[in-house]
Every structure is written in C-alpha cells, then in structure tokens.
JSON list of C-alpha atoms in Angstrom, two decimals:
[
{"chain": "K", "resi": 1, "resn": "MET", "atom": "CA", "xyz": [70.34, -100.17, 111.72]},
{"chain": "K", "resi": 2, "resn": "THR", "atom": "CA", "xyz": [73.47, -98.45, 112.91]},
{"chain": "K", "resi": 3, "resn": "GLU", "atom": "CA", "xyz": [74.21, -94.77, 112.47]},
{"chain": "K", "resi": 4, "resn": "ASP", "atom": "CA", "xyz": [77.14, -95.46, 110.14]},
{"chain": "K", "resi": 5, "resn": "SER", "atom": "CA", "xyz": [75.03, -97.38, 107.58]},
{"chain": "K", "resi": 6, "resn": "ARG", "atom": "CA", "xyz": [72.52, -94.52, 107.17]},
{"chain": "K", "resi": 7, "resn": "LEU", "atom": "CA", "xyz": [75.14, -91.89, 106.52]},
{"chain": "K", "resi": 8, "resn": "ILE", "atom": "CA", "xyz": [77.08, -93.66, 103.71]},
{"chain": "K", "resi": 9, "resn": "MET", "atom": "CA", "xyz": [77.50, -91.31, 100.72]},
{"chain": "K", "resi": 10, "resn": "GLY", "atom": "CA", "xyz": [77.79, -92.28, 97.12]},
{"chain": "K", "resi": 11, "resn": "PRO", "atom": "CA", "xyz": [75.77, -94.58, 94.80]},
{"chain": "K", "resi": 12, "resn": "LYS", "atom": "CA", "xyz": [73.60, -97.27, 96.29]},
{"chain": "K", "resi": 13, "resn": "GLU", "atom": "CA", "xyz": [74.10, -100.89, 95.42]},
{"chain": "K", "resi": 14, "resn": "GLY", "atom": "CA", "xyz": [71.56, -102.39, 92.99]},
{"chain": "K", "resi": 15, "resn": "VAL", "atom": "CA", "xyz": [70.65, -99.06, 91.37]},
{"chain": "K", "resi": 16, "resn": "ASN", "atom": "CA", "xyz": [71.61, -98.23, 87.78]},
{"chain": "K", "resi": 17, "resn": "TYR", "atom": "CA", "xyz": [72.84, -94.71, 87.26]},
{"chain": "K", "resi": 18, "resn": "PRO", "atom": "CA", "xyz": [71.96, -92.31, 85.58]},
{"chain": "K", "resi": 19, "resn": "MET", "atom": "CA", "xyz": [68.34, -93.00, 86.61]},
{"chain": "K", "resi": 20, "resn": "GLN", "atom": "CA", "xyz": [65.61, -92.70, 83.93]},
{"chain": "K", "resi": 21, "resn": "VAL", "atom": "CA", "xyz": [62.52, -90.88, 85.06]},
{"chain": "K", "resi": 22, "resn": "ILE", "atom": "CA", "xyz": [59.39, -91.30, 83.01]},
{"chain": "K", "resi": 23, "resn": "TYR", "atom": "CA", "xyz": [57.01, -88.35, 82.96]},
{"chain": "K", "resi": 24, "resn": "CYS", "atom": "CA", "xyz": [53.28, -88.46, 82.35]},
{"chain": "K", "resi": 25, "resn": "GLY", "atom": "CA", "xyz": [52.02, -86.68, 79.21]},
{"chain": "K", "resi": 26, "resn": "ASN", "atom": "CA", "xyz": [48.77, -85.65, 80.92]},
{"chain": "K", "resi": 27, "resn": "CYS", "atom": "CA", "xyz": [49.92, -84.10, 84.23]},
{"chain": "K", "resi": 28, "resn": "SER", "atom": "CA", "xyz": [53.68, -83.75, 83.43]},
{"chain": "K", "resi": 29, "resn": "MET", "atom": "CA", "xyz": [54.70, -85.39, 86.74]},
{"chain": "K", "resi": 30, "resn": "PRO", "atom": "CA", "xyz": [56.63, -88.58, 87.17]},
{"chain": "K", "resi": 31, "resn": "ILE", "atom": "CA", "xyz": [54.23, -91.45, 86.71]},
{"chain": "K", "resi": 32, "resn": "GLU", "atom": "CA", "xyz": [54.68, -92.58, 90.28]},
{"chain": "K", "resi": 33, "resn": "TYR", "atom": "CA", "xyz": [52.95, -89.32, 91.40]},
{"chain": "K", "resi": 34, "resn": "CYS", "atom": "CA", "xyz": [50.00, -89.41, 88.93]},
{"chain": "K", "resi": 35, "resn": "GLU", "atom": "CA", "xyz": [47.79, -90.93, 91.61]},
{"chain": "K", "resi": 36, "resn": "TYR", "atom": "CA", "xyz": [47.82, -87.62, 93.53]},
{"chain": "K", "resi": 37, "resn": "TYR", "atom": "CA", "xyz": [46.68, -85.65, 90.53]},
{"chain": "K", "resi": 38, "resn": "PRO", "atom": "CA", "xyz": [42.97, -84.71, 90.52]},
{"chain": "K", "resi": 39, "resn": "GLU", "atom": "CA", "xyz": [42.36, -86.26, 87.14]},
{"chain": "K", "resi": 40, "resn": "TYR", "atom": "CA", "xyz": [44.07, -89.59, 87.77]},
{"chain": "K", "resi": 41, "resn": "ASP", "atom": "CA", "xyz": [41.74, -91.38, 85.32]},
{"chain": "K", "resi": 42, "resn": "LYS", "atom": "CA", "xyz": [43.05, -89.27, 82.38]},
{"chain": "K", "resi": 43, "resn": "CYS", "atom": "CA", "xyz": [46.58, -90.07, 83.45]},
{"chain": "K", "resi": 44, "resn": "LYS", "atom": "CA", "xyz": [45.74, -93.83, 83.39]},
{"chain": "K", "resi": 45, "resn": "GLN", "atom": "CA", "xyz": [44.24, -93.46, 79.87]},
{"chain": "K", "resi": 46, "resn": "TRP", "atom": "CA", "xyz": [47.37, -91.69, 78.63]},
{"chain": "K", "resi": 47, "resn": "LEU", "atom": "CA", "xyz": [49.65, -94.30, 80.24]},
{"chain": "K", "resi": 48, "resn": "GLU", "atom": "CA", "xyz": [47.65, -97.15, 78.76]},
{"chain": "K", "resi": 49, "resn": "LYS", "atom": "CA", "xyz": [47.82, -95.68, 75.32]},
{"chain": "K", "resi": 50, "resn": "ASN", "atom": "CA", "xyz": [51.48, -94.53, 75.27]},
{"chain": "K", "resi": 51, "resn": "LEU", "atom": "CA", "xyz": [53.31, -96.76, 77.78]},
{"chain": "K", "resi": 52, "resn": "PRO", "atom": "CA", "xyz": [51.47, -100.09, 78.11]},
{"chain": "K", "resi": 53, "resn": "SER", "atom": "CA", "xyz": [54.34, -101.78, 79.98]},
{"chain": "K", "resi": 54, "resn": "GLU", "atom": "CA", "xyz": [54.31, -99.10, 82.65]},
{"chain": "K", "resi": 55, "resn": "PHE", "atom": "CA", "xyz": [50.51, -99.14, 82.77]},
{"chain": "K", "resi": 56, "resn": "GLU", "atom": "CA", "xyz": [50.64, -102.84, 83.69]},
{"chain": "K", "resi": 57, "resn": "LYS", "atom": "CA", "xyz": [52.86, -102.06, 86.68]},
{"chain": "K", "resi": 58, "resn": "VAL", "atom": "CA", "xyz": [50.41, -99.27, 87.83]},
{"chain": "K", "resi": 59, "resn": "LYS", "atom": "CA", "xyz": [47.46, -101.60, 87.27]},
{"chain": "K", "resi": 60, "resn": "ILE", "atom": "CA", "xyz": [49.10, -104.32, 89.45]},
{"chain": "K", "resi": 61, "resn": "GLY", "atom": "CA", "xyz": [49.73, -101.68, 92.23]},
{"chain": "K", "resi": 62, "resn": "ASP", "atom": "CA", "xyz": [46.07, -100.63, 92.19]},
{"chain": "K", "resi": 63, "resn": "GLU", "atom": "CA", "xyz": [44.76, -104.21, 92.59]},
{"chain": "K", "resi": 64, "resn": "SER", "atom": "CA", "xyz": [47.01, -104.97, 95.56]},
{"chain": "K", "resi": 65, "resn": "SER", "atom": "CA", "xyz": [45.72, -101.93, 97.49]},
{"chain": "K", "resi": 66, "resn": "GLU", "atom": "CA", "xyz": [42.12, -102.91, 96.74]},
{"chain": "K", "resi": 67, "resn": "ALA", "atom": "CA", "xyz": [42.73, -106.47, 97.89]},
{"chain": "K", "resi": 68, "resn": "THR", "atom": "CA", "xyz": [44.00, -105.42, 101.30]},
{"chain": "K", "resi": 69, "resn": "GLY", "atom": "CA", "xyz": [40.70, -103.55, 101.88]},
{"chain": "K", "resi": 70, "resn": "GLU", "atom": "CA", "xyz": [42.23, -100.18, 102.46]},
{"chain": "K", "resi": 71, "resn": "GLU", "atom": "CA", "xyz": [39.80, -97.26, 102.38]},
{"chain": "K", "resi": 72, "resn": "GLU", "atom": "CA", "xyz": [40.04, -94.89, 99.38]},
{"chain": "K", "resi": 73, "resn": "LYS", "atom": "CA", "xyz": [42.52, -92.14, 99.97]},
{"chain": "K", "resi": 74, "resn": "LYS", "atom": "CA", "xyz": [41.01, -88.82, 100.83]},
{"chain": "K", "resi": 75, "resn": "ARG", "atom": "CA", "xyz": [42.08, -86.17, 98.37]},
{"chain": "K", "resi": 76, "resn": "GLN", "atom": "CA", "xyz": [43.26, -82.80, 99.44]},
{"chain": "K", "resi": 77, "resn": "LYS", "atom": "CA", "xyz": [40.59, -80.19, 98.99]},
{"chain": "K", "resi": 78, "resn": "ARG", "atom": "CA", "xyz": [42.66, -77.04, 99.29]},
{"chain": "K", "resi": 79, "resn": "GLY", "atom": "CA", "xyz": [43.91, -75.15, 96.23]},
{"chain": "K", "resi": 80, "resn": "GLY", "atom": "CA", "xyz": [47.23, -75.50, 94.65]},
{"chain": "K", "resi": 81, "resn": "LYS", "atom": "CA", "xyz": [48.82, -75.82, 91.24]},
{"chain": "K", "resi": 82, "resn": "GLY", "atom": "CA", "xyz": [47.39, -79.30, 90.61]},
{"chain": "K", "resi": 83, "resn": "MET", "atom": "CA", "xyz": [43.79, -78.34, 91.28]},
{"chain": "K", "resi": 84, "resn": "ILE", "atom": "CA", "xyz": [41.68, -77.83, 88.18]},
{"chain": "K", "resi": 85, "resn": "LYS", "atom": "CA", "xyz": [38.65, -75.51, 88.36]},
{"chain": "K", "resi": 86, "resn": "THR", "atom": "CA", "xyz": [35.60, -76.69, 86.59]},
{"chain": "K", "resi": 87, "resn": "LYS", "atom": "CA", "xyz": [33.66, -73.98, 84.76]},
{"chain": "K", "resi": 88, "resn": "LYS", "atom": "CA", "xyz": [30.04, -73.67, 85.68]},
{"chain": "K", "resi": 89, "resn": "LYS", "atom": "CA", "xyz": [27.67, -73.46, 82.75]},
{"chain": "K", "resi": 90, "resn": "GLU", "atom": "CA", "xyz": [24.40, -71.83, 83.38]},
{"chain": "K", "resi": 91, "resn": "ASP", "atom": "CA", "xyz": [21.39, -73.06, 81.49]},
{"chain": "K", "resi": 92, "resn": "GLY", "atom": "CA", "xyz": [19.52, -69.83, 82.07]},
{"chain": "K", "resi": 93, "resn": "PRO", "atom": "CA", "xyz": [18.57, -67.38, 79.34]},
{"chain": "K", "resi": 94, "resn": "LYS", "atom": "CA", "xyz": [21.42, -66.16, 77.17]},
{"chain": "K", "resi": 95, "resn": "GLN", "atom": "CA", "xyz": [21.35, -62.35, 77.56]},
{"chain": "K", "resi": 96, "resn": "VAL", "atom": "CA", "xyz": [23.91, -59.55, 77.86]},
{"chain": "K", "resi": 97, "resn": "CYS", "atom": "CA", "xyz": [23.02, -56.89, 80.42]},
{"chain": "K", "resi": 98, "resn": "ILE", "atom": "CA", "xyz": [24.65, -53.46, 80.31]},
{"chain": "K", "resi": 99, "resn": "SER", "atom": "CA", "xyz": [24.33, -50.96, 83.15]},
{"chain": "K", "resi": 100, "resn": "ARG", "atom": "CA", "xyz": [26.05, -47.81, 84.38]},
{"chain": "K", "resi": 101, "resn": "ALA", "atom": "CA", "xyz": [27.28, -47.47, 87.94]},
{"chain": "K", "resi": 102, "resn": "PRO", "atom": "CA", "xyz": [28.67, -44.33, 89.68]},
{"chain": "K", "resi": 103, "resn": "ARG", "atom": "CA", "xyz": [32.37, -44.12, 90.51]},
{"chain": "K", "resi": 104, "resn": "GLY", "atom": "CA", "xyz": [33.37, -41.24, 92.72]},
{"chain": "K", "resi": 105, "resn": "LYS", "atom": "CA", "xyz": [31.44, -37.98, 92.47]},
{"chain": "K", "resi": 106, "resn": "LYS", "atom": "CA", "xyz": [31.13, -37.25, 88.74]},
{"chain": "K", "resi": 107, "resn": "LYS", "atom": "CA", "xyz": [32.60, -40.33, 87.12]},
{"chain": "K", "resi": 108, "resn": "SER", "atom": "CA", "xyz": [30.94, -43.56, 86.16]},
{"chain": "K", "resi": 109, "resn": "VAL", "atom": "CA", "xyz": [31.73, -47.11, 84.88]},
{"chain": "K", "resi": 110, "resn": "THR", "atom": "CA", "xyz": [29.88, -49.34, 82.52]},
{"chain": "K", "resi": 111, "resn": "VAL", "atom": "CA", "xyz": [29.18, -52.85, 83.73]},
{"chain": "K", "resi": 112, "resn": "VAL", "atom": "CA", "xyz": [28.62, -55.68, 81.13]},
{"chain": "K", "resi": 113, "resn": "THR", "atom": "CA", "xyz": [27.35, -59.05, 82.40]},
{"chain": "K", "resi": 114, "resn": "GLY", "atom": "CA", "xyz": [26.24, -62.22, 80.64]},
{"chain": "K", "resi": 115, "resn": "MET", "atom": "CA", "xyz": [28.86, -62.57, 77.91]},
{"chain": "K", "resi": 116, "resn": "SER", "atom": "CA", "xyz": [30.23, -65.86, 79.27]},
{"chain": "K", "resi": 117, "resn": "SER", "atom": "CA", "xyz": [26.85, -67.53, 78.55]},
{"chain": "K", "resi": 118, "resn": "PHE", "atom": "CA", "xyz": [27.83, -67.10, 74.82]},
{"chain": "K", "resi": 119, "resn": "ASN", "atom": "CA", "xyz": [31.18, -68.80, 75.47]},
{"chain": "K", "resi": 120, "resn": "ILE", "atom": "CA", "xyz": [33.15, -65.56, 74.97]},
{"chain": "K", "resi": 121, "resn": "ASP", "atom": "CA", "xyz": [36.45, -65.23, 76.77]},
{"chain": "K", "resi": 122, "resn": "LEU", "atom": "CA", "xyz": [35.96, -62.33, 79.17]},
{"chain": "K", "resi": 123, "resn": "LYS", "atom": "CA", "xyz": [39.60, -61.33, 79.22]},
{"chain": "K", "resi": 124, "resn": "VAL", "atom": "CA", "xyz": [39.69, -61.04, 75.43]},
{"chain": "K", "resi": 125, "resn": "ALA", "atom": "CA", "xyz": [36.45, -59.02, 75.51]},
{"chain": "K", "resi": 126, "resn": "ALA", "atom": "CA", "xyz": [37.78, -56.73, 78.26]},
{"chain": "K", "resi": 127, "resn": "LYS", "atom": "CA", "xyz": [40.99, -56.16, 76.26]},
{"chain": "K", "resi": 128, "resn": "PHE", "atom": "CA", "xyz": [38.90, -55.33, 73.17]},
{"chain": "K", "resi": 129, "resn": "PHE", "atom": "CA", "xyz": [36.71, -52.83, 75.02]},
{"chain": "K", "resi": 130, "resn": "GLY", "atom": "CA", "xyz": [39.76, -51.13, 76.56]},
{"chain": "K", "resi": 131, "resn": "THR", "atom": "CA", "xyz": [41.43, -50.66, 73.19]},
{"chain": "K", "resi": 132, "resn": "LYS", "atom": "CA", "xyz": [38.20, -49.72, 71.39]},
{"chain": "K", "resi": 133, "resn": "PHE", "atom": "CA", "xyz": [37.26, -46.99, 73.88]},
{"chain": "K", "resi": 134, "resn": "ALA", "atom": "CA", "xyz": [40.84, -46.05, 74.97]},
{"chain": "K", "resi": 135, "resn": "CYS", "atom": "CA", "xyz": [40.05, -46.62, 78.60]},
{"chain": "K", "resi": 136, "resn": "GLY", "atom": "CA", "xyz": [40.57, -49.11, 81.40]},
{"chain": "K", "resi": 137, "resn": "SER", "atom": "CA", "xyz": [38.57, -52.35, 81.25]},
{"chain": "K", "resi": 138, "resn": "SER", "atom": "CA", "xyz": [38.83, -55.42, 83.50]},
{"chain": "K", "resi": 139, "resn": "VAL", "atom": "CA", "xyz": [37.11, -58.64, 84.49]},
{"chain": "K", "resi": 140, "resn": "THR", "atom": "CA", "xyz": [35.82, -58.20, 88.05]},
{"chain": "K", "resi": 141, "resn": "GLY", "atom": "CA", "xyz": [33.54, -61.18, 88.68]},
{"chain": "K", "resi": 142, "resn": "ASP", "atom": "CA", "xyz": [32.90, -64.60, 87.28]},
{"chain": "K", "resi": 143, "resn": "ASP", "atom": "CA", "xyz": [30.73, -63.00, 84.58]},
{"chain": "K", "resi": 144, "resn": "GLU", "atom": "CA", "xyz": [31.30, -59.24, 84.85]},
{"chain": "K", "resi": 145, "resn": "ILE", "atom": "CA", "xyz": [33.32, -56.71, 82.81]},
{"chain": "K", "resi": 146, "resn": "VAL", "atom": "CA", "xyz": [33.78, -53.16, 84.13]},
{"chain": "K", "resi": 147, "resn": "ILE", "atom": "CA", "xyz": [34.63, -50.51, 81.57]},
{"chain": "K", "resi": 148, "resn": "GLN", "atom": "CA", "xyz": [35.77, -47.07, 82.83]},
{"chain": "K", "resi": 149, "resn": "GLY", "atom": "CA", "xyz": [33.59, -44.31, 81.52]},
{"chain": "K", "resi": 150, "resn": "ASP", "atom": "CA", "xyz": [30.03, -44.10, 80.20]},
{"chain": "K", "resi": 151, "resn": "VAL", "atom": "CA", "xyz": [30.15, -46.11, 76.98]},
{"chain": "K", "resi": 152, "resn": "LYS", "atom": "CA", "xyz": [26.76, -47.81, 77.39]},
{"chain": "K", "resi": 153, "resn": "ASP", "atom": "CA", "xyz": [25.25, -46.40, 74.24]},
{"chain": "K", "resi": 154, "resn": "ASP", "atom": "CA", "xyz": [28.17, -47.44, 72.03]},
{"chain": "K", "resi": 155, "resn": "LEU", "atom": "CA", "xyz": [28.13, -50.99, 73.28]},
{"chain": "K", "resi": 156, "resn": "PHE", "atom": "CA", "xyz": [24.71, -51.65, 71.67]},
{"chain": "K", "resi": 157, "resn": "ASP", "atom": "CA", "xyz": [26.37, -51.29, 68.23]},
{"chain": "K", "resi": 158, "resn": "ILE", "atom": "CA", "xyz": [29.84, -52.69, 68.92]},
{"chain": "K", "resi": 159, "resn": "ILE", "atom": "CA", "xyz": [28.94, -55.97, 70.66]},
{"chain": "K", "resi": 160, "resn": "PRO", "atom": "CA", "xyz": [26.80, -57.43, 67.79]},
{"chain": "K", "resi": 161, "resn": "GLU", "atom": "CA", "xyz": [29.38, -56.18, 65.28]},
{"chain": "K", "resi": 162, "resn": "LYS", "atom": "CA", "xyz": [32.31, -57.91, 67.10]},
{"chain": "K", "resi": 163, "resn": "TRP", "atom": "CA", "xyz": [30.36, -61.05, 68.16]},
{"chain": "K", "resi": 164, "resn": "PRO", "atom": "CA", "xyz": [27.66, -61.96, 65.54]},
{"chain": "K", "resi": 165, "resn": "GLU", "atom": "CA", "xyz": [26.15, -64.70, 67.80]},
{"chain": "K", "resi": 166, "resn": "ILE", "atom": "CA", "xyz": [24.89, -61.91, 70.12]},
{"chain": "K", "resi": 167, "resn": "ASP", "atom": "CA", "xyz": [21.83, -60.31, 68.52]},
{"chain": "K", "resi": 168, "resn": "GLU", "atom": "CA", "xyz": [20.80, -56.72, 69.40]},
{"chain": "K", "resi": 169, "resn": "ASP", "atom": "CA", "xyz": [17.62, -58.20, 70.86]},
{"chain": "K", "resi": 170, "resn": "LEU", "atom": "CA", "xyz": [19.68, -60.14, 73.42]},
{"chain": "K", "resi": 171, "resn": "ILE", "atom": "CA", "xyz": [21.27, -57.01, 74.85]},
{"chain": "K", "resi": 172, "resn": "GLU", "atom": "CA", "xyz": [19.27, -55.51, 77.76]},
{"chain": "K", "resi": 173, "resn": "ASP", "atom": "CA", "xyz": [19.79, -52.01, 79.26]},
{"chain": "K", "resi": 174, "resn": "LEU", "atom": "CA", "xyz": [19.51, -52.09, 83.06]},
{"chain": "K", "resi": 175, "resn": "GLY", "atom": "CA", "xyz": [19.92, -48.29, 83.31]},
{"chain": "K", "resi": 176, "resn": "ASP", "atom": "CA", "xyz": [21.75, -46.73, 86.30]},
{"chain": "K", "resi": 177, "resn": "GLN", "atom": "CA", "xyz": [22.64, -48.93, 89.24]},
{"chain": "K", "resi": 178, "resn": "LYS", "atom": "CA", "xyz": [24.08, -48.34, 92.66]},
{"chain": "K", "resi": 179, "resn": "ARG", "atom": "CA", "xyz": [27.31, -50.26, 93.38]}
]
C-alpha cells in the first residue's frame, strides 16, 4: 500500500452516503458495539424482538467466532459508564436501627441504618428527614443515613407515619455510639 492511497480524502468507493447508524434500544450504542456492553444478552433480546434482520447478522457473526475455537473474550472489570452495579439484598432480619454519635465537642448526629432492607430509597428518605427537621441529612454508607442534630426521639414517631411498612416494633434504639 503506497502512502498516496492512504491519504486520499473524500468519500470512499462502495459506501452509500449519508450512512445510516442503527442504535440499540437497550444500551443506546450502535449495534456493532453491543457485544462490549455488560448485559449483552439483553441487547440480543431487544435486537431479536425489534430488528430481526439485524439480529440474524449478529447471530451469524457469533457462530463464526465459536467455530474457529477462539476463547471467550475477557471483559473489562474496571468501572466506567457502561458498568452496572448490582444491588445486594440482605436476607437478614428487617430492622431499622437508630443511634446517636458525637460530632465535635457539644454537637451530635443521628445515624439511621437498615432502611434499605424495606426497599426504601435512601436519598429520598434523607431528603425527607432534612426537610422535616430543617437540618442537613445525607446518605453516607450503603445503608446509612446521617441526620445532623439529636432527633432520635422524633424518628420513632415519624418513620412509621411516613413508611407504614415499618412498624414501631421494628425500630431499635442503639443509644449513644462512638464514631
């Protein structure tokens, strides 16, 4: 291949312009790149249902790579936009624990844990507590909400009122804890 043939500008022969790119409805990438998405099986299902002609092309491509005996491609394990985090569901006892922890010399925070076992969105709950008590409230762990101030006593009435699936008997007071 000569240097002149690689640097030719303009449209290529045998290509129809403007090019039509088909995007996947599951991962929103061009269908050629679906195989690099973590949930490739769902992309295949969407393609089979909505674009059967394109699915046949993908299916033929899969069989040819299996026939050559190539090893399965190793997927990238680092994070990124395409990675989907799976939520861990604990089968342990469903219980909300409330405790108070010191913050500074004279101030304290209230820590609420166990609300995610009732399938409650922690960000929504933190926002509710912040507006209810007119204070700062945030999600700090995978199942922990920190509310600024000592509002532990009020939570025993407010949580069952806002979320009826949490009974008063399922709320436990852990007392004062060291952070």
